[in-house]
Tab-separated table of C-alpha atoms in Angstrom:
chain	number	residue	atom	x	y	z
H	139	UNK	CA	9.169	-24.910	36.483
H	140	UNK	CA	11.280	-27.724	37.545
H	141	UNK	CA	9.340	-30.681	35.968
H	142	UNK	CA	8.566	-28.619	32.922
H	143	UNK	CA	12.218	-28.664	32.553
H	144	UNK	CA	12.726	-31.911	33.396
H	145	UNK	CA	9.903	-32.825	30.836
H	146	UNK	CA	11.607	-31.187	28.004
H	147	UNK	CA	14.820	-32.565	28.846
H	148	UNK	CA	13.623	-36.144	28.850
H	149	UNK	CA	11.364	-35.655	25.937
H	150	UNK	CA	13.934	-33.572	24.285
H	151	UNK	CA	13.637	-35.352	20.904
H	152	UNK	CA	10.211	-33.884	20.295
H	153	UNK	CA	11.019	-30.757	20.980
H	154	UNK	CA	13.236	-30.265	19.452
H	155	UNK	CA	11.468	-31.211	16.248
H	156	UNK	CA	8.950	-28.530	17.287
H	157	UNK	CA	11.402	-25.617	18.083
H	158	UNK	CA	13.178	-26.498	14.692
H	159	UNK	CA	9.730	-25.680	12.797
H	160	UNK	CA	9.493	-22.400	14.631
H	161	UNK	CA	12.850	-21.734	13.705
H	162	UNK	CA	11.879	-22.444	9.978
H	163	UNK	CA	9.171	-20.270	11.007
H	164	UNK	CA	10.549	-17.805	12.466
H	165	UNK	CA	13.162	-17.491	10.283
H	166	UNK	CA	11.031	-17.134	6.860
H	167	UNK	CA	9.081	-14.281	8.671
H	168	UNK	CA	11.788	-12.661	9.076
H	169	UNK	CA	13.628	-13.060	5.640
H	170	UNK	CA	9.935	-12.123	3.961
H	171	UNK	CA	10.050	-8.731	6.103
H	172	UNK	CA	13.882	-8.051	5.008
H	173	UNK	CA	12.591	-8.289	1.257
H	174	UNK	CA	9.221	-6.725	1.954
H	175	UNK	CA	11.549	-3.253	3.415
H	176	UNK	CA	13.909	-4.195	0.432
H	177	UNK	CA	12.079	-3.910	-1.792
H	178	UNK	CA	9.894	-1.103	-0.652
H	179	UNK	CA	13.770	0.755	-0.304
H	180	UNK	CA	14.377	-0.387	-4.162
H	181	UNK	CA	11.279	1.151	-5.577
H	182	UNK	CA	10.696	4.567	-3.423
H	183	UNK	CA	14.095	4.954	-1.869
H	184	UNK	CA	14.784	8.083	-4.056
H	185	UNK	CA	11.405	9.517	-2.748
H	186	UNK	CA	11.943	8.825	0.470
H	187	UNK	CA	14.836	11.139	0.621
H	188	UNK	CA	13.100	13.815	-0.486
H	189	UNK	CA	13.244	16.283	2.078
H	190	UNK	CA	9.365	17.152	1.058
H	191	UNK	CA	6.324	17.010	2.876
H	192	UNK	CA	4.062	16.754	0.135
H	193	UNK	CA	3.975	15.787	-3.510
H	194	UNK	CA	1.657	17.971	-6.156
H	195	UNK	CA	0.639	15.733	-8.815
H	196	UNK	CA	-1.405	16.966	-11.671
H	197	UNK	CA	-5.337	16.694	-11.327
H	198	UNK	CA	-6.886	13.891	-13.059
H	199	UNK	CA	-3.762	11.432	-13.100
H	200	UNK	CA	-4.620	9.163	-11.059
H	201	UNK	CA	-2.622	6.506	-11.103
H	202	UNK	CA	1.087	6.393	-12.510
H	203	UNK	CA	1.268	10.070	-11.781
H	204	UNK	CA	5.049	10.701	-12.207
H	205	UNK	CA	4.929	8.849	-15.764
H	206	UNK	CA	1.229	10.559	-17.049
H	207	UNK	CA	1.049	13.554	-14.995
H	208	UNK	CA	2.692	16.512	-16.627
H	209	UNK	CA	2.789	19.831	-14.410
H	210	UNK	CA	3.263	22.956	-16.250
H	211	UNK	CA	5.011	26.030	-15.977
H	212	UNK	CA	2.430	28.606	-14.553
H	213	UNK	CA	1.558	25.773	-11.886
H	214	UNK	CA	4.981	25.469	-11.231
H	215	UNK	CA	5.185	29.174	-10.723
H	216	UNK	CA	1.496	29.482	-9.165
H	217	UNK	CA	2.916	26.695	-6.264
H	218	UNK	CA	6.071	28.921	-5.507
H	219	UNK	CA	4.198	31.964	-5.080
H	220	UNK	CA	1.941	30.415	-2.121
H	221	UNK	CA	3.284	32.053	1.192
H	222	UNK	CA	4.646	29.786	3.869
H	223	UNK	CA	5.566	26.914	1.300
H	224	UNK	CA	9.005	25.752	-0.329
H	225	UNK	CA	8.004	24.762	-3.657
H	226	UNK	CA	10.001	23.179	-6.038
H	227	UNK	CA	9.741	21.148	-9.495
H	228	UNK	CA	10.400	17.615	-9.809
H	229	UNK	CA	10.755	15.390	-13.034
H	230	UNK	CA	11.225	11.743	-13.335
H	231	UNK	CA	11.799	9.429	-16.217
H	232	UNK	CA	13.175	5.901	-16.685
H	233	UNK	CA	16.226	5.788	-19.166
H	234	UNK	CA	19.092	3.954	-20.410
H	235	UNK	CA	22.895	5.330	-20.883
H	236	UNK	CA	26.226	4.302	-22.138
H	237	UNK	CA	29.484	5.212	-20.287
H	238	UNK	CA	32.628	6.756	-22.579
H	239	UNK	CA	33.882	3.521	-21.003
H	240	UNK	CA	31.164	1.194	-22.879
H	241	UNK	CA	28.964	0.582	-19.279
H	242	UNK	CA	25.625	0.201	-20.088
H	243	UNK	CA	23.058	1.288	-17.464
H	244	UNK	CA	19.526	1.677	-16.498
H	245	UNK	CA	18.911	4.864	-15.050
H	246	UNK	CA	16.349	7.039	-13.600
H	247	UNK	CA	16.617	10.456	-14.515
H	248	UNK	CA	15.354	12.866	-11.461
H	249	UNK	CA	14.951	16.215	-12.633
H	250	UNK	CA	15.684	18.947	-10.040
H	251	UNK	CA	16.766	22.542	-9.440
H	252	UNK	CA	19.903	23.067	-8.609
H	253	UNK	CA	20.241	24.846	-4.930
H	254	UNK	CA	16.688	23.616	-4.465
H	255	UNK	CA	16.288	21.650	-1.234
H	256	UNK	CA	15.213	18.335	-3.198
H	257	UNK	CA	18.558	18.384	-4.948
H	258	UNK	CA	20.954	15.639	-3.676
H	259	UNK	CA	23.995	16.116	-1.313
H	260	UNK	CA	27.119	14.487	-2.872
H	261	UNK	CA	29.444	12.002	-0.970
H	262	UNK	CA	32.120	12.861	-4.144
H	263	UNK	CA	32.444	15.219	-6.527
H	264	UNK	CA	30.241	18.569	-6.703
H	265	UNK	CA	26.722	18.908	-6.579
H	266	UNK	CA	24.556	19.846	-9.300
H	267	UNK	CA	25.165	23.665	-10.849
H	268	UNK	CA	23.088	25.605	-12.734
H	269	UNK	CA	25.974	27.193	-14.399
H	270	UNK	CA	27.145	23.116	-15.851
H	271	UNK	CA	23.371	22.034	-16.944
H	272	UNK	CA	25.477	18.494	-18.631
H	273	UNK	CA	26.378	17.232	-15.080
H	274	UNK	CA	24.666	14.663	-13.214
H	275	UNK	CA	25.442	13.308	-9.825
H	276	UNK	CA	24.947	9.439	-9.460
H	277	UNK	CA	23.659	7.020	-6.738
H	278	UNK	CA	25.869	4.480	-5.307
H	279	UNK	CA	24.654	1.268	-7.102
H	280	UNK	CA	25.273	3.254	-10.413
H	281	UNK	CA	29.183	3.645	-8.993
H	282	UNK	CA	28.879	-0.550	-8.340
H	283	UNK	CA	27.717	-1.343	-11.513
H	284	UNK	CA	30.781	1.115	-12.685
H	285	UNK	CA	30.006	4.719	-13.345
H	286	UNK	CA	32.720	7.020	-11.794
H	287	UNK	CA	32.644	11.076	-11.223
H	288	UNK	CA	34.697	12.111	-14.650
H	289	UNK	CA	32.595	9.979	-17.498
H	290	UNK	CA	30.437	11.122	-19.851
H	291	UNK	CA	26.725	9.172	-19.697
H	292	UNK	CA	24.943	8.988	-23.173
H	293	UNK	CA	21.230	8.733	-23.017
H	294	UNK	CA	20.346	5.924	-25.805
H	295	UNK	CA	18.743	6.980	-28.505
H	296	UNK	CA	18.700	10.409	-27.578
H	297	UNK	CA	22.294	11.628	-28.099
H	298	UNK	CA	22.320	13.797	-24.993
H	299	UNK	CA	25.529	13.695	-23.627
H	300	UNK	CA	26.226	14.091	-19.599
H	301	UNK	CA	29.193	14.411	-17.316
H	302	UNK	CA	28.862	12.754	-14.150
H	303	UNK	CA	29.964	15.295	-11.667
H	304	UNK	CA	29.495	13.812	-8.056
H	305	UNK	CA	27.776	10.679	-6.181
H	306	UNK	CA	25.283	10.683	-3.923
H	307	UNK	CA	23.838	7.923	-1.463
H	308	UNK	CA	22.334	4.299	-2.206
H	309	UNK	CA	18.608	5.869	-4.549
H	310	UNK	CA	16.496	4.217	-6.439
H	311	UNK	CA	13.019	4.271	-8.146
H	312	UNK	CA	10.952	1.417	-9.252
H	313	UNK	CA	14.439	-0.601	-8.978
H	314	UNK	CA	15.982	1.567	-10.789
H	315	UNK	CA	19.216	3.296	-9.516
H	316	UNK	CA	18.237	7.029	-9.917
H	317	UNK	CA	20.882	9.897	-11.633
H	318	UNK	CA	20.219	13.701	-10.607
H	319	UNK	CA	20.108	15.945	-12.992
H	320	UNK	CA	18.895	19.636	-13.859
H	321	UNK	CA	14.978	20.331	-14.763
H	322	UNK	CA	16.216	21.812	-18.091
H	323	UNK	CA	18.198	18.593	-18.915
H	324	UNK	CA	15.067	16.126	-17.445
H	325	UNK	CA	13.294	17.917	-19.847
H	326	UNK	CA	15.788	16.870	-22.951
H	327	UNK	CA	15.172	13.363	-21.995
H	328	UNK	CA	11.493	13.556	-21.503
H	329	UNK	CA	10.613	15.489	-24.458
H	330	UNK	CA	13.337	15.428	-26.898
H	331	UNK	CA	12.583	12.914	-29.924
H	332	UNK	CA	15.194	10.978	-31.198
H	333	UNK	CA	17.413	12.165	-34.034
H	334	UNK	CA	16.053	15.740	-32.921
H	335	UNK	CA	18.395	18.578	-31.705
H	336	UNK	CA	15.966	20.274	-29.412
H	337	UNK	CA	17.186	23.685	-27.441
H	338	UNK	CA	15.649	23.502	-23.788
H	339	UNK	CA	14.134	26.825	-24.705
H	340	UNK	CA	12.003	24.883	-27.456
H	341	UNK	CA	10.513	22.290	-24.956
H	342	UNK	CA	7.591	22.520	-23.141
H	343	UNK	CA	8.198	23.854	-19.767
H	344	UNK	CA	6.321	20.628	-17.800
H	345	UNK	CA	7.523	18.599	-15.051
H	346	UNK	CA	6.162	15.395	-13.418
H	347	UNK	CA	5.263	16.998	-10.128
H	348	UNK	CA	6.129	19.521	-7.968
H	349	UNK	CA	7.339	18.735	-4.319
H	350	UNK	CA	6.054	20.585	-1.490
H	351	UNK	CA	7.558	21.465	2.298
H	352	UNK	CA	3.972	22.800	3.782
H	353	UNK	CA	3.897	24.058	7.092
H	354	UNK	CA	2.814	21.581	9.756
H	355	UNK	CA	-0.669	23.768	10.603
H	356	UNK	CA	-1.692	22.988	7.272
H	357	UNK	CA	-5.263	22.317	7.049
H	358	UNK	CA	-7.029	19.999	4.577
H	359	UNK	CA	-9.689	22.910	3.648
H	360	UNK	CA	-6.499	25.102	2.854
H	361	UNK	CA	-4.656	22.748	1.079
H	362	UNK	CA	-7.742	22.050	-1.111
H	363	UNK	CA	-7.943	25.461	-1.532
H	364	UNK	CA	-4.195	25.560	-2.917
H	365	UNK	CA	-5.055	22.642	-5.095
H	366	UNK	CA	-8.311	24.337	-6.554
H	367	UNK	CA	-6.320	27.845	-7.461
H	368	UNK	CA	-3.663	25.420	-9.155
H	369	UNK	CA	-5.610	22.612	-10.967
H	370	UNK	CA	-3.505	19.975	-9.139
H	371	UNK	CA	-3.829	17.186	-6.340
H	372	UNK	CA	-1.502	17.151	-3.304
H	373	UNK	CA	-0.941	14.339	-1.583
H	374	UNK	CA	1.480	13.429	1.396
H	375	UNK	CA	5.092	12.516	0.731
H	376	UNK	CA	4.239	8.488	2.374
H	377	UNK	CA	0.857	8.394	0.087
H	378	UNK	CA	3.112	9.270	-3.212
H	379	UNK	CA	4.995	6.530	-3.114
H	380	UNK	CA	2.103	4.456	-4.172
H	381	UNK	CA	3.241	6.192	-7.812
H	382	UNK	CA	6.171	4.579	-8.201
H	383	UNK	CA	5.712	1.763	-10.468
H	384	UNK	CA	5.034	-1.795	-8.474
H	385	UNK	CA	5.035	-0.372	-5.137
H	386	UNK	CA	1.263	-1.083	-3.915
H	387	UNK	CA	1.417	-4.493	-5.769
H	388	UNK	CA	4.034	-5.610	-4.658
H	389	UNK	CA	3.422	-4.727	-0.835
H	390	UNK	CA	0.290	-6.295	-1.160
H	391	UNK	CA	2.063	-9.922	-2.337
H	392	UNK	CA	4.641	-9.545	0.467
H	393	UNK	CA	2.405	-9.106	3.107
H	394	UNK	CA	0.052	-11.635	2.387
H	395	UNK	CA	2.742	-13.999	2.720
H	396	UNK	CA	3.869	-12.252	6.051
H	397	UNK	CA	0.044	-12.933	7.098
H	398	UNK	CA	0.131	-16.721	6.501
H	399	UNK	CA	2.884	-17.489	7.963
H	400	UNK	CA	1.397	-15.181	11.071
H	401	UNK	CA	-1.898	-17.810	10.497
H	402	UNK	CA	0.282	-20.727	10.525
H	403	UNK	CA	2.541	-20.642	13.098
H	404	UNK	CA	-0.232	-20.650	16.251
H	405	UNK	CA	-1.535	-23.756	14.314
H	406	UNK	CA	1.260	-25.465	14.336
H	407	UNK	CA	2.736	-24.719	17.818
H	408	UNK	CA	-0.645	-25.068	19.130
H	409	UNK	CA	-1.053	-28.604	17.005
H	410	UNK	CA	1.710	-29.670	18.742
H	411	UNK	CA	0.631	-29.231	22.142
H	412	UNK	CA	-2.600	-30.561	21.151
H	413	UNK	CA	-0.674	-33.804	21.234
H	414	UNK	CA	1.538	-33.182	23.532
H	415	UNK	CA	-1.204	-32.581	26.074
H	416	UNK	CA	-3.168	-35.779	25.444
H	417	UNK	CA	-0.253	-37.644	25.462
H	418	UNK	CA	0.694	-36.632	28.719
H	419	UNK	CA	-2.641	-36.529	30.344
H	420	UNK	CA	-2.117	-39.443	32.679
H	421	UNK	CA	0.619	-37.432	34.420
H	422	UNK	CA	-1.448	-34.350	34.645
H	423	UNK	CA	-4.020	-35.986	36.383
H	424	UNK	CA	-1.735	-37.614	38.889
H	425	UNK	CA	-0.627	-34.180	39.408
H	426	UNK	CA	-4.055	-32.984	39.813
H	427	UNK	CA	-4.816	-36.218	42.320
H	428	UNK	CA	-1.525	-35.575	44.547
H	429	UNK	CA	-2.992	-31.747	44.884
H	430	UNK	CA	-1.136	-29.184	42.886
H	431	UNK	CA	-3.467	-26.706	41.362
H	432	UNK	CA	-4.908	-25.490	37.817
H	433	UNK	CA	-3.079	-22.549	37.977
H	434	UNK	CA	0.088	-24.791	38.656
H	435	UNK	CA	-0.527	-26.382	36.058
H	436	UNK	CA	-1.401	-23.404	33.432
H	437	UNK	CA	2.453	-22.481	34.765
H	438	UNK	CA	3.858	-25.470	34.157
H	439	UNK	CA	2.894	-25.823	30.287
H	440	UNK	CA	2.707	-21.797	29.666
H	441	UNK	CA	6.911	-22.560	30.606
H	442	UNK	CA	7.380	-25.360	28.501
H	443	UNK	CA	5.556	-23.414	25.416
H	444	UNK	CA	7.488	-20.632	25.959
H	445	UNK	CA	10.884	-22.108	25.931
H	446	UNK	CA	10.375	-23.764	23.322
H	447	UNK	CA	8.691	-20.612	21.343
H	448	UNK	CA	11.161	-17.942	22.629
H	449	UNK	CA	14.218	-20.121	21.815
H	450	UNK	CA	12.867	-20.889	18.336
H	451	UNK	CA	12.154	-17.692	17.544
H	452	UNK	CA	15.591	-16.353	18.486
H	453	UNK	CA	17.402	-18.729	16.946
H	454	UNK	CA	15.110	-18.109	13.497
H	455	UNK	CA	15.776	-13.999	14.222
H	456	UNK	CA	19.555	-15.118	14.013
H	457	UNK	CA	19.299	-16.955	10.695
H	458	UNK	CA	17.325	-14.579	9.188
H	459	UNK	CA	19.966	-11.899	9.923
H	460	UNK	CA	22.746	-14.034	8.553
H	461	UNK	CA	20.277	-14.420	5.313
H	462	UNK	CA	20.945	-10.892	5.150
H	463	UNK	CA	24.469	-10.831	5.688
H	464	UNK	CA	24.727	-13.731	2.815
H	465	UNK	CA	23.468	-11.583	0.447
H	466	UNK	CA	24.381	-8.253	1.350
H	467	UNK	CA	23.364	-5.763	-1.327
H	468	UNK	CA	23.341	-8.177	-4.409
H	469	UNK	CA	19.425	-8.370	-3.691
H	470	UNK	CA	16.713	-5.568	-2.257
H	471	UNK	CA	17.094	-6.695	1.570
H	472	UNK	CA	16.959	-4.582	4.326
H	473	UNK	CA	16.384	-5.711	8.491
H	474	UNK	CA	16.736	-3.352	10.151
H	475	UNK	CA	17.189	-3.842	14.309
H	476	UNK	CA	13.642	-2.311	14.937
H	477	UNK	CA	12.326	-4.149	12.247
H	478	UNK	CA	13.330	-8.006	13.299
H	479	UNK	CA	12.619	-7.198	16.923
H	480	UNK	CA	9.488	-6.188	16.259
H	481	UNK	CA	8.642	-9.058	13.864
H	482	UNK	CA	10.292	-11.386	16.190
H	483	UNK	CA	8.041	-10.346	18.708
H	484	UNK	CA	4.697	-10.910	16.613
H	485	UNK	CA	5.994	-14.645	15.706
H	486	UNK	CA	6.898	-14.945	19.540
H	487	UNK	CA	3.418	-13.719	20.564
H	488	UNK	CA	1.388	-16.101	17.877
H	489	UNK	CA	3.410	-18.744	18.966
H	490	UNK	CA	2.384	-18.776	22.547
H	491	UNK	CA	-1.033	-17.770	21.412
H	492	UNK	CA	-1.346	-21.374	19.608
H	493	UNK	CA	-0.145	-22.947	22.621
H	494	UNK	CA	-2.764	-21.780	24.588
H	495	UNK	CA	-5.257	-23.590	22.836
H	496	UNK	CA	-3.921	-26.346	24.569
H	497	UNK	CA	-4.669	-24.620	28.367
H	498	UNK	CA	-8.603	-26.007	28.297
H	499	UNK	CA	-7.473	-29.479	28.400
H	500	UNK	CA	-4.855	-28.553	31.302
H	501	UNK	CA	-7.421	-27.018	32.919
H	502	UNK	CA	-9.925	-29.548	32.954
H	503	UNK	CA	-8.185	-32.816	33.481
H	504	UNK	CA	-9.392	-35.221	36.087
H	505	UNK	CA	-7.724	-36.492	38.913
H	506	UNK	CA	-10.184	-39.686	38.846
H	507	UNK	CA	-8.317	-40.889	36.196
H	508	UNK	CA	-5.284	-42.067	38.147
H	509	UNK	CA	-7.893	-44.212	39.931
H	510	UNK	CA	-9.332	-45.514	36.719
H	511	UNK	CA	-12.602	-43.366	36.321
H	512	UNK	CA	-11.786	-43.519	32.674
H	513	UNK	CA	-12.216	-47.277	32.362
């Protein structure tokens, strides 16, 4: 451990050319899994604090469900009559509204009943009430971008007019900062044309999808059964959020950068030792002539790789946090502590597992060398 020391204090220049590429490394890992959970946050946050189990979409939409899928009142009803299940409608659109205080916002509307357990708890204000159908409770990035409890929102084009009542936590769907408000007012805004004066008793009585808490036994065979009786298809809460707009897609672009960089780094630490193996080959076999052992040996580069790995990586894990501390919420990034230890630990691990493409060569040098059996 000594001389591996000594070796990377006397070749120090090198090295530290390598551990500054496993920084970089490191570091871009990590910033590409803060936007990968960012963004996964921006476009199903709002679903993911449903406090649902399941998600009934109707059958034969199968993709875009919450836009195409339209669920209707007798399913609505069928679903709340099943015993041992919390049923409850859901309705979701993508909007635009105008503050009485000229802020113009994108908004998307989540329709829900009021009391029901997917209806928001409020930080401010008062939550949704059956008894006020105008009111809808905001998330936090609408109260950023400058919605406060006490304005009126105006749907564009529309006309329908809404009092913002309370806020609720940071929610969003398909990067859209969501706005809670009742089924019977979702329904104005999915249904009503503009110009028109529409009654919610003169609307159909459809909603995108009906969330589900199912008891845990819940078989498959039942649950198929349930879908059968109600012409629907009931998926798990995790598996929905593959219907908000962009989710799969853009999952599937983040992590195939994720699983480059995973490709790259053993190459390049393990390019490096390559080199740095052959270039030091002389000394290994006067090593291997004066009598230490393989296993010595393995030792003695396994240290040197993984100081210069471990360090690397750390470092990179720090930068990549302060990446995130840069931008704070002006972008969709999100690192959690379990998430850039764990991905930390993979770059860590792929580092060292390039390195030990190098361990052959350690293995087999010869000692004859020394005594020029090479000449």
């Amino acid at each position: 451990m000594l001389l591996a020391l000594l070796e990377l204090k006397a070749a120090r220049g090198r090295f530290l050319l390598m551990g500054s590429v496993v920084v970089l490394v490191a570091a871009l890992v990590g910033i590409v899994s803060g936007f990968t959970t960012g963004l996964g946050d921006d476009t199903v946050s709002a679903l993911r604090r449903l406090p649902a189990t399941h998600i009934a979409f109707a059958a034969g939409s199968d993709s875009d469900q919450f836009a195409r899928g339209l669920i209707d009142d007798r399913t609505a009803s069928g679903w709340s009559g099943e015993d041992h299940t919390e049923a409850t409608p859901l309705g979701v659109s993508l909007t635009r509204g105008t503050t009485g205080r000229g802020v113009e916002v994108d908004l998307a509307a989540f329709g829900v009943e009021p009391g029901a357990f997917a209806a928001p708890a409020t930080d401010t204000g008062t939550p949704l009430d059956g008894a006020a159908p105008n009111g809808v409770v905001v998330s936090r990035q609408l109260v950023n971008e400058g919605v406060r409890v006490g304005d009126t929102l105006t749907v564009d084009r529309l006309g329908i007019t809404l009092d913002v009542v309370g806020t609720t936590g940071r929610s969003s769907y398909g990067h859209v900062p969501v706005a809670y408000v009742t089924t019977d007012t979702w329904r104005r805004i999915r249904f009503t044309v503009p110009g028109a004066k529409d009654l919610p008793a003169d609307l159909p009585a459809q909603y995108s999808a009906m969330a589900l808490r199912l008891p845990p036994d819940t078989g498959t065979a039942e649950l198929a059964a349930a879908d059968h009786r109600h012409g629907t298809t009931t998926v798990p809460l995790e598996e929905a959020f593959a219907a908000a707009p962009g989710y799969d897609g853009e999952r599937l672009t983040m992590t195939s950068i994720q699983t480059f960089l995973f490709l790259i780094a053993p190459l390049v630490v393990g390019a490096f030792f390559a080199v740095w193996t052959v270039q030091r080959t002389p000394e290994l076999a006067l090593l291997r002539a004066m009598g230490a052992s393989r296993r010595r040996l393995l030792g003695h580069t396994l240290a040197q790789a993984a100081v210069v790995v471990v360090t690397g990586t750390a470092v990179g894990a720090a930068l990549a946090s302060a990446v995130g501390l840069l931008v704070g919420e002006q972008v969709p990034f999100s690192l959690p502590a379990s998430t850039l230890a764990t991905t930390m630990a993979a770059v860590a691990l792929v580092g060292l597992a390039g390195s030990a493409l190098t361990l052959r060569r350690v293995t087999t040098v010869d000692p004859m060398t020394m005594l020029g059996a090479a000449r």
